[in-house]
Amino acid sequence: MTTTDNTKIDTTDFSDPIDAVRPDDLRLEKFLPYRLSVLSNRVSNAIADAYSARFDLTIPAWRVMAILGRFPNLSAADLVEQTAMDKVAISRAVSILIKNDYITRSEDLADRRRQVLNLSDLGRDVYERIVPLAQQYENDLMGSLSADERNQLDSIIEKLMARAQDWANRGLID
């Protein structure tokens, strides 16, 4: 469906329709995607303050290292999938990490067209020094919730992640 100015109107039928709202009804401070983004940025920036200056790492670079620390032998495309980060951000982070000797890139022995990334010895050392800091921040943040609230939050996040993945699978979001 298009309007008279040839712009397309999204007529996607979501399974749980809600009443139509006007653009001026949006209260950004109550809009869940915005609130989640702000929370994520505040938490990430606080943790980054603890490691960025000491190890010369950006938030995207740390995320790449954290994924590779948990799941070695990934390609850059795998990292994009794991982190839901932009390809350009992953590419920049990988380049910086290789330049700083935090990760290595090598040919996948099973598929010579594929390049795999891994933490170097230096990268593993930095990873092992940052993880306890990150866990301390998480423990402090989660300490503001009761055990029941932590379980509820985990359940809610899982449901929202599944729904967002469903959107992505159906082509509703990039």
mmCIF file of N, CA and C in Angstrom, residues 35-167:
data_model
loop_
_atom_site.group_PDB
_atom_site.id
_atom_site.type_symbol
_atom_site.label_atom_id
_atom_site.label_comp_id
_atom_site.label_asym_id
_atom_site.label_seq_id
_atom_site.Cartn_x
_atom_site.Cartn_y
_atom_site.Cartn_z
ATOM 1 N N ARG A 35 14.018 2.863 26.291
ATOM 2 C CA ARG A 35 14.442 2.620 27.666
ATOM 3 C C ARG A 35 15.504 1.516 27.733
ATOM 4 N N LEU A 36 15.313 0.457 26.957
ATOM 5 C CA LEU A 36 16.301 -0.628 26.931
ATOM 6 C C LEU A 36 17.632 -0.126 26.376
ATOM 7 N N SER A 37 17.567 0.707 25.351
ATOM 8 C CA SER A 37 18.784 1.261 24.764
ATOM 9 C C SER A 37 19.529 2.144 25.760
ATOM 10 N N VAL A 38 18.796 3.014 26.442
ATOM 11 C CA VAL A 38 19.424 3.894 27.430
ATOM 12 C C VAL A 38 20.048 3.064 28.556
ATOM 13 N N LEU A 39 19.310 2.083 29.046
ATOM 14 C CA LEU A 39 19.848 1.217 30.098
ATOM 15 C C LEU A 39 21.117 0.514 29.621
ATOM 16 N N SER A 40 21.054 -0.057 28.438
ATOM 17 C CA SER A 40 22.217 -0.747 27.889
ATOM 18 C C SER A 40 23.409 0.192 27.759
ATOM 19 N N ASN A 41 23.171 1.392 27.250
ATOM 20 C CA ASN A 41 24.263 2.356 27.094
ATOM 21 C C ASN A 41 24.855 2.756 28.438
ATOM 22 N N ARG A 42 24.002 2.996 29.415
ATOM 23 C CA ARG A 42 24.517 3.408 30.734
ATOM 24 C C ARG A 42 25.341 2.302 31.383
ATOM 25 N N VAL A 43 24.848 1.085 31.316
ATOM 26 C CA VAL A 43 25.576 -0.035 31.907
ATOM 27 C C VAL A 43 26.874 -0.279 31.142
ATOM 28 N N SER A 44 26.798 -0.317 29.817
ATOM 29 C CA SER A 44 27.998 -0.555 29.001
ATOM 30 C C SER A 44 29.042 0.526 29.220
ATOM 31 N N ASN A 45 28.604 1.779 29.274
ATOM 32 C CA ASN A 45 29.556 2.878 29.474
ATOM 33 C C ASN A 45 30.205 2.819 30.847
ATOM 34 N N ALA A 46 29.450 2.455 31.865
ATOM 35 C CA ALA A 46 30.023 2.344 33.213
ATOM 36 C C ALA A 46 31.088 1.252 33.254
ATOM 37 N N ILE A 47 30.777 0.115 32.656
ATOM 38 C CA ILE A 47 31.748 -0.980 32.630
ATOM 39 C C ILE A 47 32.951 -0.600 31.764
ATOM 40 N N ALA A 48 32.678 0.064 30.652
ATOM 41 C CA ALA A 48 33.769 0.475 29.756
ATOM 42 C C ALA A 48 34.748 1.401 30.458
ATOM 43 N N ASP A 49 34.243 2.241 31.359
ATOM 44 C CA ASP A 49 35.134 3.129 32.109
ATOM 45 C C ASP A 49 36.175 2.331 32.890
ATOM 46 N N ALA A 50 35.799 1.122 33.293
ATOM 47 C CA ALA A 50 36.711 0.298 34.086
ATOM 48 C C ALA A 50 37.804 -0.350 33.235
ATOM 49 N N TYR A 51 37.576 -0.535 31.942
ATOM 50 C CA TYR A 51 38.577 -1.219 31.127
ATOM 51 C C TYR A 51 39.096 -0.425 29.928
ATOM 52 N N SER A 52 38.382 0.571 29.475
ATOM 53 C CA SER A 52 38.766 1.227 28.220
ATOM 54 C C SER A 52 40.136 1.895 28.285
ATOM 55 N N ALA A 53 40.373 2.690 29.294
ATOM 56 C CA ALA A 53 41.662 3.382 29.387
ATOM 57 C C ALA A 53 42.798 2.403 29.667
ATOM 58 N N ARG A 54 42.542 1.444 30.535
ATOM 59 C CA ARG A 54 43.591 0.497 30.935
ATOM 60 C C ARG A 54 44.013 -0.423 29.788
ATOM 61 N N PHE A 55 43.045 -0.824 28.951
ATOM 62 C CA PHE A 55 43.354 -1.800 27.904
ATOM 63 C C PHE A 55 43.137 -1.260 26.488
ATOM 64 N N ASP A 56 42.821 0.028 26.352
ATOM 65 C CA ASP A 56 42.607 0.665 25.054
ATOM 66 C C ASP A 56 41.556 -0.093 24.232
ATOM 67 N N LEU A 57 40.399 -0.323 24.860
ATOM 68 C CA LEU A 57 39.316 -1.059 24.217
ATOM 69 C C LEU A 57 38.058 -0.203 24.126
ATOM 70 N N THR A 58 37.400 -0.294 22.990
ATOM 71 C CA THR A 58 36.084 0.310 22.839
ATOM 72 C C THR A 58 35.040 -0.714 23.278
ATOM 73 N N ILE A 59 33.813 -0.262 23.424
ATOM 74 C CA ILE A 59 32.734 -1.196 23.775
ATOM 75 C C ILE A 59 32.585 -2.280 22.705
ATOM 76 N N PRO A 60 32.536 -1.941 21.403
ATOM 77 C CA PRO A 60 32.440 -3.014 20.397
ATOM 78 C C PRO A 60 33.624 -3.983 20.444
ATOM 79 N N ALA A 61 34.839 -3.453 20.675
ATOM 80 C CA ALA A 61 36.011 -4.336 20.741
ATOM 81 C C ALA A 61 35.899 -5.288 21.922
ATOM 82 N N TRP A 62 35.462 -4.786 23.077
ATOM 83 C CA TRP A 62 35.289 -5.662 24.226
ATOM 84 C C TRP A 62 34.225 -6.718 23.940
ATOM 85 N N ARG A 63 33.139 -6.340 23.294
ATOM 86 C CA ARG A 63 32.089 -7.319 22.985
ATOM 87 C C ARG A 63 32.623 -8.419 22.083
ATOM 88 N N VAL A 64 33.437 -8.055 21.107
ATOM 89 C CA VAL A 64 34.056 -9.070 20.240
ATOM 90 C C VAL A 64 34.932 -9.993 21.075
ATOM 91 N N MET A 65 35.748 -9.418 21.950
ATOM 92 C CA MET A 65 36.613 -10.243 22.800
ATOM 93 C C MET A 65 35.795 -11.144 23.721
ATOM 94 N N ALA A 66 34.717 -10.605 24.279
ATOM 95 C CA ALA A 66 33.886 -11.390 25.192
ATOM 96 C C ALA A 66 33.258 -12.577 24.463
ATOM 97 N N ILE A 67 32.793 -12.364 23.248
ATOM 98 C CA ILE A 67 32.208 -13.465 22.471
ATOM 99 C C ILE A 67 33.287 -14.491 22.129
ATOM 100 N N LEU A 68 34.446 -14.022 21.667
ATOM 101 C CA LEU A 68 35.524 -14.954 21.313
ATOM 102 C C LEU A 68 36.071 -15.682 22.537
ATOM 103 N N GLY A 69 36.014 -15.051 23.696
ATOM 104 C CA GLY A 69 36.441 -15.717 24.918
ATOM 105 C C GLY A 69 35.531 -16.880 25.266
ATOM 106 N N ARG A 70 34.286 -16.761 24.919
ATOM 107 C CA ARG A 70 33.297 -17.808 25.211
ATOM 108 C C ARG A 70 33.151 -18.794 24.054
ATOM 109 N N PHE A 71 33.246 -18.270 22.815
ATOM 110 C CA PHE A 71 33.029 -19.084 21.615
ATOM 111 C C PHE A 71 34.170 -18.855 20.627
ATOM 112 N N PRO A 72 35.256 -19.610 20.741
ATOM 113 C CA PRO A 72 36.390 -19.405 19.823
ATOM 114 C C PRO A 72 36.073 -19.863 18.396
ATOM 115 N N ASN A 73 36.963 -19.520 17.488
ATOM 116 C CA ASN A 73 36.896 -19.950 16.089
ATOM 117 C C ASN A 73 35.665 -19.436 15.355
ATOM 118 N N LEU A 74 35.332 -18.182 15.569
ATOM 119 C CA LEU A 74 34.197 -17.577 14.877
ATOM 120 C C LEU A 74 34.690 -16.687 13.745
ATOM 121 N N SER A 75 33.885 -16.566 12.719
ATOM 122 C CA SER A 75 34.170 -15.618 11.647
ATOM 123 C C SER A 75 33.572 -14.269 12.022
ATOM 124 N N ALA A 76 33.911 -13.242 11.259
ATOM 125 C CA ALA A 76 33.324 -11.922 11.492
ATOM 126 C C ALA A 76 31.805 -11.993 11.310
ATOM 127 N N ALA A 77 31.341 -12.759 10.341
ATOM 128 C CA ALA A 77 29.888 -12.915 10.136
ATOM 129 C C ALA A 77 29.236 -13.581 11.342
ATOM 130 N N ASP A 78 29.917 -14.548 11.939
ATOM 131 C CA ASP A 78 29.397 -15.189 13.154
ATOM 132 C C ASP A 78 29.279 -14.164 14.280
ATOM 133 N N LEU A 79 30.263 -13.273 14.380
ATOM 134 C CA LEU A 79 30.234 -12.238 15.418
ATOM 135 C C LEU A 79 29.060 -11.286 15.217
ATOM 136 N N VAL A 80 28.791 -10.939 13.977
ATOM 137 C CA VAL A 80 27.637 -10.080 13.676
ATOM 138 C C VAL A 80 26.368 -10.768 14.171
ATOM 139 N N GLU A 81 26.248 -12.045 13.883
ATOM 140 C CA GLU A 81 25.059 -12.813 14.303
ATOM 141 C C GLU A 81 24.968 -12.903 15.821
ATOM 142 N N GLN A 82 26.075 -13.201 16.483
ATOM 143 C CA GLN A 82 26.087 -13.367 17.939
ATOM 144 C C GLN A 82 25.772 -12.078 18.682
ATOM 145 N N THR A 83 26.297 -10.954 18.179
ATOM 146 C CA THR A 83 26.177 -9.692 18.904
ATOM 147 C C THR A 83 25.016 -8.828 18.447
ATOM 148 N N ALA A 84 24.464 -9.120 17.270
ATOM 149 C CA ALA A 84 23.443 -8.270 16.639
ATOM 150 C C ALA A 84 23.982 -6.861 16.413
ATOM 151 N N MET A 85 25.294 -6.749 16.253
ATOM 152 C CA MET A 85 25.934 -5.466 15.979
ATOM 153 C C MET A 85 26.093 -5.288 14.478
ATOM 154 N N ASP A 86 26.271 -4.051 14.071
ATOM 155 C CA ASP A 86 26.466 -3.683 12.682
ATOM 156 C C ASP A 86 27.763 -4.292 12.140
ATOM 157 N N LYS A 87 27.743 -4.717 10.876
ATOM 158 C CA LYS A 87 28.929 -5.314 10.252
ATOM 159 C C LYS A 87 30.127 -4.369 10.284
ATOM 160 N N VAL A 88 29.868 -3.093 10.063
ATOM 161 C CA VAL A 88 30.955 -2.116 10.047
ATOM 162 C C VAL A 88 31.588 -2.009 11.436
ATOM 163 N N ALA A 89 30.767 -1.979 12.478
ATOM 164 C CA ALA A 89 31.292 -1.898 13.852
ATOM 165 C C ALA A 89 32.130 -3.130 14.171
ATOM 166 N N ILE A 90 31.665 -4.298 13.758
ATOM 167 C CA ILE A 90 32.433 -5.533 13.980
ATOM 168 C C ILE A 90 33.745 -5.478 13.210
ATOM 169 N N SER A 91 33.695 -5.055 11.970
ATOM 170 C CA SER A 91 34.898 -4.982 11.142
ATOM 171 C C SER A 91 35.934 -4.048 11.752
ATOM 172 N N ARG A 92 35.489 -2.881 12.207
ATOM 173 C CA ARG A 92 36.416 -1.937 12.846
ATOM 174 C C ARG A 92 37.011 -2.529 14.120
ATOM 175 N N ALA A 93 36.148 -3.135 14.936
ATOM 176 C CA ALA A 93 36.628 -3.725 16.190
ATOM 177 C C ALA A 93 37.647 -4.823 15.910
ATOM 178 N N VAL A 94 37.353 -5.682 14.950
ATOM 179 C CA VAL A 94 38.273 -6.773 14.600
ATOM 180 C C VAL A 94 39.607 -6.206 14.125
ATOM 181 N N SER A 95 39.568 -5.194 13.279
ATOM 182 C CA SER A 95 40.817 -4.584 12.783
ATOM 183 C C SER A 95 41.660 -4.027 13.918
ATOM 184 N N ILE A 96 41.021 -3.312 14.831
ATOM 185 C CA ILE A 96 41.742 -2.745 15.978
ATOM 186 C C ILE A 96 42.304 -3.845 16.871
ATOM 187 N N LEU A 97 41.509 -4.876 17.112
ATOM 188 C CA LEU A 97 41.958 -5.967 17.985
ATOM 189 C C LEU A 97 43.121 -6.736 17.372
ATOM 190 N N ILE A 98 43.101 -6.925 16.068
ATOM 191 C CA ILE A 98 44.225 -7.588 15.392
ATOM 192 C C ILE A 98 45.464 -6.705 15.473
ATOM 193 N N LYS A 99 45.288 -5.403 15.205
ATOM 194 C CA LYS A 99 46.407 -4.453 15.267
ATOM 195 C C LYS A 99 47.032 -4.427 16.655
ATOM 196 N N ASN A 100 46.219 -4.530 17.693
ATOM 197 C CA ASN A 100 46.717 -4.491 19.076
ATOM 198 C C ASN A 100 47.113 -5.865 19.607
ATOM 199 N N ASP A 101 47.106 -6.872 18.751
ATOM 200 C CA ASP A 101 47.494 -8.242 19.102
ATOM 201 C C ASP A 101 46.587 -8.885 20.153
ATOM 202 N N TYR A 102 45.322 -8.469 20.200
ATOM 203 C CA TYR A 102 44.371 -9.080 21.125
ATOM 204 C C TYR A 102 43.681 -10.299 20.509
ATOM 205 N N ILE A 103 43.569 -10.314 19.187
ATOM 206 C CA ILE A 103 42.986 -11.473 18.511
ATOM 207 C C ILE A 103 43.838 -11.843 17.303
ATOM 208 N N THR A 104 43.636 -13.067 16.844
ATOM 209 C CA THR A 104 44.324 -13.556 15.648
ATOM 210 C C THR A 104 43.274 -13.941 14.609
ATOM 211 N N ARG A 105 43.683 -13.888 13.359
ATOM 212 C CA ARG A 105 42.824 -14.330 12.258
ATOM 213 C C ARG A 105 43.580 -15.413 11.511
ATOM 214 N N SER A 106 42.900 -16.514 11.246
ATOM 215 C CA SER A 106 43.538 -17.601 10.511
ATOM 216 C C SER A 106 42.522 -18.272 9.603
ATOM 217 N N GLU A 107 43.056 -19.064 8.699
ATOM 218 C CA GLU A 107 42.215 -19.791 7.762
ATOM 219 C C GLU A 107 41.561 -20.972 8.465
ATOM 220 N N ASP A 108 40.277 -21.165 8.218
ATOM 221 C CA ASP A 108 39.551 -22.316 8.767
ATOM 222 C C ASP A 108 40.025 -23.559 8.027
ATOM 223 N N LEU A 109 40.539 -24.524 8.764
ATOM 224 C CA LEU A 109 41.073 -25.728 8.124
ATOM 225 C C LEU A 109 39.995 -26.534 7.418
ATOM 226 N N ALA A 110 38.763 -26.465 7.886
ATOM 227 C CA ALA A 110 37.666 -27.207 7.270
ATOM 228 C C ALA A 110 37.111 -26.499 6.033
ATOM 229 N N ASP A 111 37.254 -25.176 5.976
ATOM 230 C CA ASP A 111 36.740 -24.383 4.860
ATOM 231 C C ASP A 111 37.723 -23.248 4.603
ATOM 232 N N ARG A 112 38.612 -23.443 3.655
ATOM 233 C CA ARG A 112 39.699 -22.491 3.413
ATOM 234 C C ARG A 112 39.212 -21.105 2.985
ATOM 235 N N ARG A 113 37.949 -20.977 2.602
ATOM 236 C CA ARG A 113 37.411 -19.659 2.241
ATOM 237 C C ARG A 113 37.038 -18.851 3.484
ATOM 238 N N ARG A 114 36.940 -19.503 4.611
ATOM 239 C CA ARG A 114 36.473 -18.871 5.850
ATOM 240 C C ARG A 114 37.655 -18.505 6.744
ATOM 241 N N GLN A 115 37.621 -17.296 7.273
ATOM 242 C CA GLN A 115 38.633 -16.829 8.216
ATOM 243 C C GLN A 115 38.051 -16.899 9.622
ATOM 244 N N VAL A 116 38.786 -17.480 10.555
ATOM 245 C CA VAL A 116 38.309 -17.575 11.934
ATOM 246 C C VAL A 116 39.134 -16.668 12.830
ATOM 247 N N LEU A 117 38.470 -16.189 13.856
ATOM 248 C CA LEU A 117 39.087 -15.278 14.819
ATOM 249 C C LEU A 117 39.168 -15.949 16.173
ATOM 250 N N ASN A 118 40.250 -15.656 16.889
ATOM 251 C CA ASN A 118 40.455 -16.196 18.232
ATOM 252 C C ASN A 118 41.207 -15.181 19.068
ATOM 253 N N LEU A 119 41.054 -15.279 20.365
ATOM 254 C CA LEU A 119 41.857 -14.458 21.259
ATOM 255 C C LEU A 119 43.306 -14.916 21.170
ATOM 256 N N SER A 120 44.220 -13.970 21.142
ATOM 257 C CA SER A 120 45.643 -14.285 21.232
ATOM 258 C C SER A 120 45.957 -14.536 22.711
ATOM 259 N N ASP A 121 47.203 -14.881 23.006
ATOM 260 C CA ASP A 121 47.581 -15.044 24.414
ATOM 261 C C ASP A 121 47.389 -13.735 25.176
ATOM 262 N N LEU A 122 47.794 -12.618 24.560
ATOM 263 C CA LEU A 122 47.585 -11.316 25.188
ATOM 264 C C LEU A 122 46.094 -11.031 25.350
ATOM 265 N N GLY A 123 45.321 -11.322 24.315
ATOM 266 C CA GLY A 123 43.875 -11.118 24.377
ATOM 267 C C GLY A 123 43.224 -11.963 25.456
ATOM 268 N N ARG A 124 43.674 -13.191 25.607
ATOM 269 C CA ARG A 124 43.135 -14.076 26.656
ATOM 270 C C ARG A 124 43.462 -13.510 28.031
ATOM 271 N N ASP A 125 44.668 -12.987 28.196
ATOM 272 C CA ASP A 125 45.054 -12.379 29.473
ATOM 273 C C ASP A 125 44.168 -11.169 29.789
ATOM 274 N N VAL A 126 43.963 -10.297 28.822
ATOM 275 C CA VAL A 126 43.116 -9.119 29.017
ATOM 276 C C VAL A 126 41.683 -9.549 29.311
ATOM 277 N N TYR A 127 41.188 -10.507 28.551
ATOM 278 C CA TYR A 127 39.835 -11.048 28.761
ATOM 279 C C TYR A 127 39.669 -11.538 30.201
ATOM 280 N N GLU A 128 40.636 -12.307 30.670
ATOM 281 C CA GLU A 128 40.557 -12.865 32.024
ATOM 282 C C GLU A 128 40.673 -11.798 33.109
ATOM 283 N N ARG A 129 41.247 -10.656 32.774
ATOM 284 C CA ARG A 129 41.322 -9.556 33.737
ATOM 285 C C ARG A 129 40.046 -8.709 33.734
ATOM 286 N N ILE A 130 39.371 -8.609 32.580
ATOM 287 C CA ILE A 130 38.160 -7.792 32.479
ATOM 288 C C ILE A 130 36.923 -8.534 32.981
ATOM 289 N N VAL A 131 36.847 -9.823 32.738
ATOM 290 C CA VAL A 131 35.646 -10.583 33.119
ATOM 291 C C VAL A 131 35.262 -10.385 34.584
ATOM 292 N N PRO A 132 36.190 -10.482 35.527
ATOM 293 C CA PRO A 132 35.786 -10.258 36.922
ATOM 294 C C PRO A 132 35.231 -8.849 37.167
ATOM 295 N N LEU A 133 35.789 -7.843 36.490
ATOM 296 C CA LEU A 133 35.261 -6.478 36.616
ATOM 297 C C LEU A 133 33.827 -6.411 36.093
ATOM 298 N N ALA A 134 33.605 -6.992 34.923
ATOM 299 C CA ALA A 134 32.267 -6.989 34.333
ATOM 300 C C ALA A 134 31.282 -7.727 35.234
ATOM 301 N N GLN A 135 31.717 -8.836 35.799
ATOM 302 C CA GLN A 135 30.834 -9.601 36.685
ATOM 303 C C GLN A 135 30.529 -8.840 37.972
ATOM 304 N N GLN A 136 31.489 -8.083 38.477
ATOM 305 C CA GLN A 136 31.228 -7.257 39.659
ATOM 306 C C GLN A 136 30.144 -6.226 39.362
ATOM 307 N N TYR A 137 30.229 -5.579 38.199
ATOM 308 C CA TYR A 137 29.207 -4.599 37.825
ATOM 309 C C TYR A 137 27.840 -5.266 37.679
ATOM 310 N N GLU A 138 27.828 -6.431 37.043
ATOM 311 C CA GLU A 138 26.553 -7.144 36.889
ATOM 312 C C GLU A 138 25.975 -7.517 38.248
ATOM 313 N N ASN A 139 26.810 -8.040 39.133
ATOM 314 C CA ASN A 139 26.346 -8.422 40.469
ATOM 315 C C ASN A 139 25.794 -7.222 41.229
ATOM 316 N N ASP A 140 26.467 -6.088 41.115
ATOM 317 C CA ASP A 140 25.995 -4.885 41.797
ATOM 318 C C ASP A 140 24.653 -4.428 41.219
ATOM 319 N N LEU A 141 24.558 -4.421 39.901
ATOM 320 C CA LEU A 141 23.305 -4.013 39.247
ATOM 321 C C LEU A 141 22.171 -4.956 39.616
ATOM 322 N N MET A 142 22.415 -6.243 39.506
ATOM 323 C CA MET A 142 21.370 -7.233 39.792
ATOM 324 C C MET A 142 21.067 -7.310 41.287
ATOM 325 N N GLY A 143 22.006 -6.863 42.111
ATOM 326 C CA GLY A 143 21.788 -6.849 43.551
ATOM 327 C C GLY A 143 20.674 -5.908 43.977
ATOM 328 N N SER A 144 20.282 -5.016 43.086
ATOM 329 C CA SER A 144 19.168 -4.112 43.397
ATOM 330 C C SER A 144 17.817 -4.798 43.228
ATOM 331 N N LEU A 145 17.838 -6.047 42.742
ATOM 332 C CA LEU A 145 16.607 -6.817 42.545
ATOM 333 C C LEU A 145 16.566 -7.999 43.511
ATOM 334 N N SER A 146 15.358 -8.392 43.886
ATOM 335 C CA SER A 146 15.205 -9.602 44.694
ATOM 336 C C SER A 146 15.453 -10.821 43.797
ATOM 337 N N ALA A 147 15.612 -11.979 44.400
ATOM 338 C CA ALA A 147 15.818 -13.208 43.626
ATOM 339 C C ALA A 147 14.635 -13.450 42.688
ATOM 340 N N ASP A 148 13.417 -13.216 43.172
ATOM 341 C CA ASP A 148 12.226 -13.389 42.342
ATOM 342 C C ASP A 148 12.229 -12.404 41.173
ATOM 343 N N GLU A 149 12.615 -11.168 41.441
ATOM 344 C CA GLU A 149 12.677 -10.170 40.371
ATOM 345 C C GLU A 149 13.738 -10.529 39.331
ATOM 346 N N ARG A 150 14.866 -11.072 39.772
ATOM 347 C CA ARG A 150 15.910 -11.493 38.826
ATOM 348 C C ARG A 150 15.393 -12.615 37.930
ATOM 349 N N ASN A 151 14.674 -13.569 38.519
ATOM 350 C CA ASN A 151 14.090 -14.656 37.725
ATOM 351 C C ASN A 151 13.052 -14.131 36.746
ATOM 352 N N GLN A 152 12.215 -13.207 37.199
ATOM 353 C CA GLN A 152 11.210 -12.611 36.316
ATOM 354 C C GLN A 152 11.880 -11.839 35.182
ATOM 355 N N LEU A 153 12.902 -11.062 35.517
ATOM 356 C CA LEU A 153 13.614 -10.298 34.498
ATOM 357 C C LEU A 153 14.211 -11.232 33.455
ATOM 358 N N ASP A 154 14.834 -12.298 33.887
ATOM 359 C CA ASP A 154 15.424 -13.260 32.969
ATOM 360 C C ASP A 154 14.353 -13.840 32.047
ATOM 361 N N SER A 155 13.224 -14.214 32.607
ATOM 362 C CA SER A 155 12.120 -14.757 31.812
ATOM 363 C C SER A 155 11.597 -13.737 30.811
ATOM 364 N N ILE A 156 11.429 -12.509 31.247
ATOM 365 C CA ILE A 156 10.926 -11.450 30.368
ATOM 366 C C ILE A 156 11.918 -11.178 29.240
ATOM 367 N N ILE A 157 13.185 -11.104 29.567
ATOM 368 C CA ILE A 157 14.197 -10.858 28.532
ATOM 369 C C ILE A 157 14.186 -11.985 27.512
ATOM 370 N N GLU A 158 14.092 -13.225 27.969
ATOM 371 C CA GLU A 158 14.040 -14.360 27.045
ATOM 372 C C GLU A 158 12.838 -14.254 26.105
ATOM 373 N N LYS A 159 11.682 -13.894 26.645
ATOM 374 C CA LYS A 159 10.478 -13.740 25.814
ATOM 375 C C LYS A 159 10.650 -12.618 24.796
ATOM 376 N N LEU A 160 11.191 -11.486 25.235
ATOM 377 C CA LEU A 160 11.387 -10.367 24.319
ATOM 378 C C LEU A 160 12.434 -10.692 23.257
ATOM 379 N N MET A 161 13.488 -11.397 23.636
ATOM 380 C CA MET A 161 14.509 -11.802 22.668
ATOM 381 C C MET A 161 13.910 -12.739 21.622
ATOM 382 N N ALA A 162 13.083 -13.681 22.063
ATOM 383 C CA ALA A 162 12.444 -14.609 21.131
ATOM 384 C C ALA A 162 11.527 -13.863 20.171
ATOM 385 N N ARG A 163 10.789 -12.897 20.680
ATOM 386 C CA ARG A 163 9.882 -12.130 19.829
ATOM 387 C C ARG A 163 10.664 -11.306 18.810
ATOM 388 N N ALA A 164 11.722 -10.645 19.272
ATOM 389 C CA ALA A 164 12.551 -9.851 18.362
ATOM 390 C C ALA A 164 13.206 -10.746 17.312
ATOM 391 N N GLN A 165 13.637 -11.944 17.704
ATOM 392 C CA GLN A 165 14.214 -12.883 16.738
ATOM 393 C C GLN A 165 13.166 -13.323 15.731
ATOM 394 N N ASP A 166 11.939 -13.518 16.184
ATOM 395 C CA ASP A 166 10.847 -13.861 15.284
ATOM 396 C C ASP A 166 10.644 -12.748 14.260
ATOM 397 N N TRP A 167 10.682 -11.498 14.710
ATOM 398 C CA TRP A 167 10.580 -10.372 13.777
ATOM 399 C C TRP A 167 11.694 -10.441 12.737
#
